[in-house]
N, C-alpha and C. Protein backbone atom coordinates (compact mmCIF):
# COMPACT_ATOMS: atom_id res chain seq x y z
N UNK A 1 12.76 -58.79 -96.14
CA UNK A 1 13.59 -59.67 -96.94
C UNK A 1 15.01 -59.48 -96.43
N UNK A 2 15.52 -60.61 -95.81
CA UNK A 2 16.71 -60.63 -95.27
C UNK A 2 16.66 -60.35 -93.53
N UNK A 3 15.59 -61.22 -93.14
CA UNK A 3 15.47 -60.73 -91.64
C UNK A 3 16.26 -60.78 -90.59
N UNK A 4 17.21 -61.94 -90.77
CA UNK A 4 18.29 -62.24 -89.93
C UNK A 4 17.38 -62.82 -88.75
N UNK A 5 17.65 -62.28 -87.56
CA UNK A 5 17.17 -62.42 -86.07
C UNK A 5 15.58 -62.29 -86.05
N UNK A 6 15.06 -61.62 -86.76
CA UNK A 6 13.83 -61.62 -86.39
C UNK A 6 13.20 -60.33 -86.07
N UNK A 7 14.23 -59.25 -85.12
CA UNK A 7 14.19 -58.15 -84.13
C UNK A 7 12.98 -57.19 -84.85
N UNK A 8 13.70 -56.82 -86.17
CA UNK A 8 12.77 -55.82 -86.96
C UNK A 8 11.45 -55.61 -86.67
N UNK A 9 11.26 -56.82 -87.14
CA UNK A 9 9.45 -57.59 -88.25
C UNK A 9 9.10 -57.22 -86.60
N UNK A 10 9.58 -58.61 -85.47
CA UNK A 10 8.87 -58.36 -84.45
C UNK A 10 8.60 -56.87 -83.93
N UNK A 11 9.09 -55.74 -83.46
CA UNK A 11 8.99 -54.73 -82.94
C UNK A 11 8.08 -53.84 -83.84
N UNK A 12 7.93 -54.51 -85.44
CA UNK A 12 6.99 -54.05 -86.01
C UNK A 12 5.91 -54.22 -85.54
N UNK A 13 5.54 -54.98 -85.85
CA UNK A 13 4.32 -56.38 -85.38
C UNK A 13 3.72 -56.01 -84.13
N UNK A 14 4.24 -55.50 -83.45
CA UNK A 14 4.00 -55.20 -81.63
C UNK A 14 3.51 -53.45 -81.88
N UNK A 15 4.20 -52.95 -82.98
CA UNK A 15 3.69 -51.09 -83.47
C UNK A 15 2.26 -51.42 -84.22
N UNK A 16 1.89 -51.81 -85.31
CA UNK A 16 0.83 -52.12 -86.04
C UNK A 16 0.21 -53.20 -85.31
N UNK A 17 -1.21 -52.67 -85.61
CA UNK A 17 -2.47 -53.40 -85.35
C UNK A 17 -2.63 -54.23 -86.34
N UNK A 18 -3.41 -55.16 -85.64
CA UNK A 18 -3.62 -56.80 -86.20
C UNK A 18 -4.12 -57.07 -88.08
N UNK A 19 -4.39 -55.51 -88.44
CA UNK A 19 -4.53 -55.78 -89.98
C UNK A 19 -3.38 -55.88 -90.62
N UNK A 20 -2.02 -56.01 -89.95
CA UNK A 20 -0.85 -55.64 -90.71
C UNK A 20 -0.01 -57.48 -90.64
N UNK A 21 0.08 -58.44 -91.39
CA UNK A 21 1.07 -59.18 -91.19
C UNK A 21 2.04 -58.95 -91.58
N UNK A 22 2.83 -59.49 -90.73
CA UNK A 22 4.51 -59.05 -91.22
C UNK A 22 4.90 -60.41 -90.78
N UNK A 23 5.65 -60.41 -91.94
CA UNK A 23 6.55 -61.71 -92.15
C UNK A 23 8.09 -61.58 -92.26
N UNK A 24 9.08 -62.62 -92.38
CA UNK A 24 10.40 -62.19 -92.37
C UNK A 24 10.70 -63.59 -93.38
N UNK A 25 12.05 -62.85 -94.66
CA UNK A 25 12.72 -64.11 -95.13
C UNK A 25 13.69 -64.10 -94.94
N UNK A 26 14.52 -64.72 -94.89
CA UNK A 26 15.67 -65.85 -94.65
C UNK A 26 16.40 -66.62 -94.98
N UNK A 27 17.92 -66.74 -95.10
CA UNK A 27 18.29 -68.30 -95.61
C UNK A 27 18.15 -69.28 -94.77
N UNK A 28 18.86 -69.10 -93.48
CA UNK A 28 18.70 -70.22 -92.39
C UNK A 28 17.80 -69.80 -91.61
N UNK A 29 16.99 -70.79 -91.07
CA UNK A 29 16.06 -70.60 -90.11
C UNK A 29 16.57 -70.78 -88.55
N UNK A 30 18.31 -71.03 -88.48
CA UNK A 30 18.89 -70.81 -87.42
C UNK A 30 18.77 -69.36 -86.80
N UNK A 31 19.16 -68.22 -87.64
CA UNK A 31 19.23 -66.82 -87.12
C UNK A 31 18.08 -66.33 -86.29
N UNK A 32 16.70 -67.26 -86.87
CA UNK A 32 15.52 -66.17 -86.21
C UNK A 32 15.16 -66.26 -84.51
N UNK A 33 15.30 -65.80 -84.29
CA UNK A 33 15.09 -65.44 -82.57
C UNK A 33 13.99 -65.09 -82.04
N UNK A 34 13.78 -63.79 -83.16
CA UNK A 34 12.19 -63.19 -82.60
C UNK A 34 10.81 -63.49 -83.12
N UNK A 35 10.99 -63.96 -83.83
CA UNK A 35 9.48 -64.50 -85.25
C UNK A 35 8.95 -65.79 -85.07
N UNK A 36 7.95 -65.83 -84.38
CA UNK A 36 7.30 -67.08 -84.67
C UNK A 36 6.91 -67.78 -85.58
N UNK A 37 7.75 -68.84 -86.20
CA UNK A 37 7.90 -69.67 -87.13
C UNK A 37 6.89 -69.46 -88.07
N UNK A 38 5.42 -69.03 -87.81
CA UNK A 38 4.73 -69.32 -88.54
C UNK A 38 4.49 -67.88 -89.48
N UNK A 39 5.57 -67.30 -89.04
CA UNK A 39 5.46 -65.93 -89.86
C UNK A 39 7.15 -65.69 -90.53
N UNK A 40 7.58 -66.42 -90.80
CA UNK A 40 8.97 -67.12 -91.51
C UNK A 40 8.93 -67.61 -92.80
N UNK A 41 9.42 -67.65 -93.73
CA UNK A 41 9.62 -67.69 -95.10
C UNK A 41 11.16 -68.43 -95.37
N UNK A 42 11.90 -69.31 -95.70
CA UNK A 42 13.17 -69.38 -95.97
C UNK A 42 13.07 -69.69 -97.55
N UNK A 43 14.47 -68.95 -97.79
CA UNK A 43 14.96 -69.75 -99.25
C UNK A 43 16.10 -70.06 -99.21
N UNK A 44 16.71 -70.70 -100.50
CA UNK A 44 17.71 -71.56 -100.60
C UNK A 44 19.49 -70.62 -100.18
N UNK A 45 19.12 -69.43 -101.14
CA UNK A 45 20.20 -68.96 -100.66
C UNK A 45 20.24 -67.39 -100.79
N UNK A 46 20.98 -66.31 -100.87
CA UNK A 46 21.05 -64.68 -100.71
C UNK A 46 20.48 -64.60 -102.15
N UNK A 47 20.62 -65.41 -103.14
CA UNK A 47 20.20 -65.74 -104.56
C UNK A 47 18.93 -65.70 -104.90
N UNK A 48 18.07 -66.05 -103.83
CA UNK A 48 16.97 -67.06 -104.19
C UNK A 48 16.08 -66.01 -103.86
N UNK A 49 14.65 -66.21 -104.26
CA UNK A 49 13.41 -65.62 -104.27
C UNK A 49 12.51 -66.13 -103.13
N UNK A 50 11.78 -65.39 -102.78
CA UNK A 50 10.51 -65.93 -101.80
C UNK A 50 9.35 -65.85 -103.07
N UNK A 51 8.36 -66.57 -103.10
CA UNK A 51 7.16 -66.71 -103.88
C UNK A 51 6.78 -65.68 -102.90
N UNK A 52 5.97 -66.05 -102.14
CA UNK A 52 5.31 -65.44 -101.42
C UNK A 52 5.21 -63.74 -100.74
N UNK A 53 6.37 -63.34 -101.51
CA UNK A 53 6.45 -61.69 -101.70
C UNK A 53 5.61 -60.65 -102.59
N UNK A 54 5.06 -61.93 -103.38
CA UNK A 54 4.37 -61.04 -104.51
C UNK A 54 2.75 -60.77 -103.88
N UNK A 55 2.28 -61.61 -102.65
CA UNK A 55 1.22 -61.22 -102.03
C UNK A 55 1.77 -59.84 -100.93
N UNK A 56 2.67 -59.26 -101.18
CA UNK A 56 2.79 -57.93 -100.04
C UNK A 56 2.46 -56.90 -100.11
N UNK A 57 2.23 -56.17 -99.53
CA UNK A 57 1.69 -54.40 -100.32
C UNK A 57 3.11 -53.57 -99.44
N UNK A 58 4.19 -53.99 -98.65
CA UNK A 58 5.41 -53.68 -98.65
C UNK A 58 6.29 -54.85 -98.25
N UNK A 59 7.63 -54.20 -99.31
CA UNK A 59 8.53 -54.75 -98.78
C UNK A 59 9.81 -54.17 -98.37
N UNK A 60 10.49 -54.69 -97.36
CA UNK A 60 11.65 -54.16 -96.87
C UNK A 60 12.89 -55.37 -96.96
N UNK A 61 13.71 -54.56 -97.47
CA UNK A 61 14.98 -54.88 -97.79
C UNK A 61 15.88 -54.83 -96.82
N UNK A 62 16.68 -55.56 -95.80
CA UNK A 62 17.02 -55.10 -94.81
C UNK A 62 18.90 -55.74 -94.87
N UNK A 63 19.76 -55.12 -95.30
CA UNK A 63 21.01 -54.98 -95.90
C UNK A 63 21.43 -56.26 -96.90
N UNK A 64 20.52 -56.36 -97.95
CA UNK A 64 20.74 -56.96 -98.80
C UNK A 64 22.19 -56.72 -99.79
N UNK A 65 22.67 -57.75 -99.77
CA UNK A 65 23.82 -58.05 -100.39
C UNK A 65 24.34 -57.70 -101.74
N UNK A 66 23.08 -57.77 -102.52
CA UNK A 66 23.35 -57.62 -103.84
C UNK A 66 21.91 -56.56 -104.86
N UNK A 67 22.52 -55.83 -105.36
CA UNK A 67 21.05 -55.16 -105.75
C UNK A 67 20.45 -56.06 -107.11
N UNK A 68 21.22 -56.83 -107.45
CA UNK A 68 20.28 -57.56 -108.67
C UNK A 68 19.40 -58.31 -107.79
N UNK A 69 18.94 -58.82 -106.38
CA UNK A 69 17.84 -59.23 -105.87
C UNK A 69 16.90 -58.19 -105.88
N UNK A 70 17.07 -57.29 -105.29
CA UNK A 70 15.89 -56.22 -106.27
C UNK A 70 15.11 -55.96 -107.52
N UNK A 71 15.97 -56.30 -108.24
CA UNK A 71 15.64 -56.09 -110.05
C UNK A 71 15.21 -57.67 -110.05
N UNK A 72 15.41 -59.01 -109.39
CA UNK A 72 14.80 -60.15 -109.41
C UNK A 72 13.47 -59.90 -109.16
N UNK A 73 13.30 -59.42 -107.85
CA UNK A 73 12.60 -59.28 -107.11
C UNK A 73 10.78 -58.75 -108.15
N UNK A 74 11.45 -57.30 -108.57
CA UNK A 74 10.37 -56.70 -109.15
C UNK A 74 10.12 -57.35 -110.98
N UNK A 75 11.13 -57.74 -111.04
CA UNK A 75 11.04 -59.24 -112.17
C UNK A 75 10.14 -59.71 -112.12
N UNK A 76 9.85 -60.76 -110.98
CA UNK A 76 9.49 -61.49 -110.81
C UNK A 76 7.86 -61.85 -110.51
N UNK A 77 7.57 -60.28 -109.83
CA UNK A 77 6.10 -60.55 -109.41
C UNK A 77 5.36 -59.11 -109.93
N UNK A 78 4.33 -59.04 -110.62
CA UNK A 78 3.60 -58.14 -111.28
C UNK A 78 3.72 -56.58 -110.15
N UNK A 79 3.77 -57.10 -108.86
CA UNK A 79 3.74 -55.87 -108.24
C UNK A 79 2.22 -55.15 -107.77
N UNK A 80 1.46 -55.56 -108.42
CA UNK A 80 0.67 -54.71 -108.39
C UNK A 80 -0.29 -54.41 -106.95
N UNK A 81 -0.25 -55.12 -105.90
CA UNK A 81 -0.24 -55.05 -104.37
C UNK A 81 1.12 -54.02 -103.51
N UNK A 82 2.01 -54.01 -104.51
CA UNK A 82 3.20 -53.38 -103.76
C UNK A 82 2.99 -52.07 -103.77
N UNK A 83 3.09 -51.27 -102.45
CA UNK A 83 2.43 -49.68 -102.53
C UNK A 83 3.62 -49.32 -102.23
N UNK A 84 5.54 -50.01 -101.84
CA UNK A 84 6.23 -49.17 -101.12
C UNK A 84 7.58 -50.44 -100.98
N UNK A 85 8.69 -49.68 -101.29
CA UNK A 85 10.13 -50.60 -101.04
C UNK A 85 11.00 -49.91 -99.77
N UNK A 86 11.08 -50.41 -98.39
CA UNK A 86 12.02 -49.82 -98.05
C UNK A 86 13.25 -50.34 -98.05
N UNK A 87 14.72 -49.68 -98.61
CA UNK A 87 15.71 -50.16 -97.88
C UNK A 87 16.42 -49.78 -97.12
N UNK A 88 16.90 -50.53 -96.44
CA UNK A 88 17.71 -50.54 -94.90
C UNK A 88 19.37 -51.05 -95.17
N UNK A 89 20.19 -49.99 -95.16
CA UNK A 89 21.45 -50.68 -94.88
C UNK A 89 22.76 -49.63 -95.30
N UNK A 90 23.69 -49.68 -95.12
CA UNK A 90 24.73 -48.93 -94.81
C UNK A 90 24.79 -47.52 -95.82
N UNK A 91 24.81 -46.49 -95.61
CA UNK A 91 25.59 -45.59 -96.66
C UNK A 91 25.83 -45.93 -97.45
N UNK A 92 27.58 -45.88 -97.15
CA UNK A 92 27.88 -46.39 -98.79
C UNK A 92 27.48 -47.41 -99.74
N UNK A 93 26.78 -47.95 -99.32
CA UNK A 93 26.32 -49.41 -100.47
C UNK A 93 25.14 -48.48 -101.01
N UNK A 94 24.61 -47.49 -100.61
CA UNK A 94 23.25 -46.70 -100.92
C UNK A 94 23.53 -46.52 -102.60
N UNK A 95 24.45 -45.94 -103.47
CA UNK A 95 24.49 -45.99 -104.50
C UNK A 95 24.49 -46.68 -105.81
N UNK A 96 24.90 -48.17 -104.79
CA UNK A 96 24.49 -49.19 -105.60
C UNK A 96 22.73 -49.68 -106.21
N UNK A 97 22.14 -49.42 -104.70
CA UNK A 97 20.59 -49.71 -104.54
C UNK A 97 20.11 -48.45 -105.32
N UNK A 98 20.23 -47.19 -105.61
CA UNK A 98 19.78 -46.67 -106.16
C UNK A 98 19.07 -46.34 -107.88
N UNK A 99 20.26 -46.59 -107.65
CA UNK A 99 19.94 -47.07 -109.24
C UNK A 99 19.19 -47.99 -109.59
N UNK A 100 18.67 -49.06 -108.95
CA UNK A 100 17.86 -50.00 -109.58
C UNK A 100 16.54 -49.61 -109.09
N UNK A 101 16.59 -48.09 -107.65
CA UNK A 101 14.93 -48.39 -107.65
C UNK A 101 14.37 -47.04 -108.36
N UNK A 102 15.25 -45.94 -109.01
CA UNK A 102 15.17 -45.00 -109.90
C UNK A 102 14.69 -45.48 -111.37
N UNK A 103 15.30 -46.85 -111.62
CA UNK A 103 14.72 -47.57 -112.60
C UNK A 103 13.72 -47.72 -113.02
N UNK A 104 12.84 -47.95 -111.85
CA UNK A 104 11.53 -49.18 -111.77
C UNK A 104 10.49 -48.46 -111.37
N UNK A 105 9.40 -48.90 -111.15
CA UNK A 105 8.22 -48.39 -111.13
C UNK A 105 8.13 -47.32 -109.66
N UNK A 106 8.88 -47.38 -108.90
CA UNK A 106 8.95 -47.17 -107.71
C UNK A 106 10.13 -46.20 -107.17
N UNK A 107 10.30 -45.31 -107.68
CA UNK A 107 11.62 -44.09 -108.51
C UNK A 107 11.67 -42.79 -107.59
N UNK A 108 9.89 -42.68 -106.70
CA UNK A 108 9.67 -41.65 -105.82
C UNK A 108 10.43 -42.32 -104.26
N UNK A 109 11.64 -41.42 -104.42
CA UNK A 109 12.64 -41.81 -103.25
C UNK A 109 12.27 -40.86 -101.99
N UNK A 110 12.13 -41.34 -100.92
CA UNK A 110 12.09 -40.87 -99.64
C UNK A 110 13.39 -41.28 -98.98
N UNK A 111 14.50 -40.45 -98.42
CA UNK A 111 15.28 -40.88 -97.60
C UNK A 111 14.71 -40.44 -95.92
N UNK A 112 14.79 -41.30 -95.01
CA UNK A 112 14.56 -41.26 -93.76
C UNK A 112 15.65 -40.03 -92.90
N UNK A 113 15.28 -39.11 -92.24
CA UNK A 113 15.83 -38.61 -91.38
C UNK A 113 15.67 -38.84 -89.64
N UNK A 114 16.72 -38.57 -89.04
CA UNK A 114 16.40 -39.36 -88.04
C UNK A 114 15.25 -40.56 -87.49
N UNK A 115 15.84 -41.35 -87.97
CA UNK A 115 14.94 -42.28 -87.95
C UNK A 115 15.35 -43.17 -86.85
N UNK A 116 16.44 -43.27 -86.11
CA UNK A 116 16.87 -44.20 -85.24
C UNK A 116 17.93 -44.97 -85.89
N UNK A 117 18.21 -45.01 -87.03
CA UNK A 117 19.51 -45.62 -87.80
C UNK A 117 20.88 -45.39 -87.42
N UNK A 118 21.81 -45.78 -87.23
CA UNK A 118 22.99 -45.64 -86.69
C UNK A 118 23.25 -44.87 -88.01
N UNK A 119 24.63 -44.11 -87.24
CA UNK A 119 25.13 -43.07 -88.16
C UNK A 119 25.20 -43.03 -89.66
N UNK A 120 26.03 -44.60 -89.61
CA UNK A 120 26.38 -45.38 -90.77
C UNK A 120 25.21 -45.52 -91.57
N UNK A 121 24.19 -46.03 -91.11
CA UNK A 121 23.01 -46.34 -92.45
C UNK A 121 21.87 -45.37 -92.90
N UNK A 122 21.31 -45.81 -93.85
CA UNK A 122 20.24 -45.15 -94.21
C UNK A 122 19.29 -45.81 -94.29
N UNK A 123 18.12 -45.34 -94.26
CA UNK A 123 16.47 -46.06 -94.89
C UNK A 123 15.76 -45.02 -95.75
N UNK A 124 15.50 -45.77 -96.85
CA UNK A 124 15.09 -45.22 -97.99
C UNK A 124 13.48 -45.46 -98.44
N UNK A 125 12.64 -44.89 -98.70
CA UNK A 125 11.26 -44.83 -98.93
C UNK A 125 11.24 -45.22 -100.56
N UNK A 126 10.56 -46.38 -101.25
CA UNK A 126 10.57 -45.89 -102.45
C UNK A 126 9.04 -46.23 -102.86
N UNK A 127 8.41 -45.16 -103.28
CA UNK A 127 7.33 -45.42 -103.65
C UNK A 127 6.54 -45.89 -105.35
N UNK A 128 5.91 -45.49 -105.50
CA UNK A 128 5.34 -45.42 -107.35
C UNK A 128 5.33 -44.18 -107.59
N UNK A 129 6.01 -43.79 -108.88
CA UNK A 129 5.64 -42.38 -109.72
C UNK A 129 4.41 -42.04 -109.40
N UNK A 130 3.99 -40.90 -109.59
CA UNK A 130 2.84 -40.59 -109.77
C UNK A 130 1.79 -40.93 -110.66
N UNK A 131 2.27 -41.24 -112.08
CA UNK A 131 1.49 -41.87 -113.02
C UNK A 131 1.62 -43.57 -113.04
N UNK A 132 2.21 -43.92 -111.86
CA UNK A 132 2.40 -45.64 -111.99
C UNK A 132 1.31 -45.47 -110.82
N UNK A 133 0.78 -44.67 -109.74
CA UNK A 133 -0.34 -45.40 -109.07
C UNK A 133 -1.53 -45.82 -109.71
């Protein structure tokens, strides 16, 4: 969610074997570079929802703008396919995102260590409590 270029999903896609689709959303369908259209999602705006998230068993957040799309997000769709949230994006904005996934069903935080992230960012694991699996 928030694929921009495409780069991610694809280099995913090319790591996981063929049981894994990965898709990317979007506002403009100008940015995508690497994703073949038919694995593309757009919505209206940084605002807006994808339907089609609530069929995922993960999703990744990839420097989303605002953390009330998160709290939309898990609003919105029962969840109950979702095994895992990652987010992706700078440090300091990390405290904002936190709080909303300490909230929610999904509270068991993994932060990534060397993971290949530039200095600046982090990636965060968030899974289900133990009594929410």
């Amino acid at each position: 969610i928030g694929s921009g270029t495409g780069l991610l999903e694809s280099l995913l896609s090319r790591l996981l074997d063929d049981s894994y689709d990965i898709c990317g959303v979007e506002v403009s369908p100008k940015v995508n570079k690497y994703l073949p259209e038919q694995d593309m999602f757009f919505v209206g705006g940084t605002w807006d929802l994808c339907p089609q998230a609530g069929k995922s068993h993960v999703w990744i957040f990839t420097y989303p703008r605002e953390p009330k799309l998160i709290v939309q997000y898990l609003e919105l769709h029962d969840h109950a396919s979702l095994s895992k949230i990652i987010w992706l994006g700078p440090k300091m904005d990390w405290q904002d995102y936190e709080g909303v996934l300490t909230s929610s069903k999904f509270s068991r935080l993994t932060v990534l260590e060397d993971c290949g992230a530039a200095a600046y960012e982090m990636v965060v694991v968030a899974e289900r409590k133990a009594n929410e699996l």
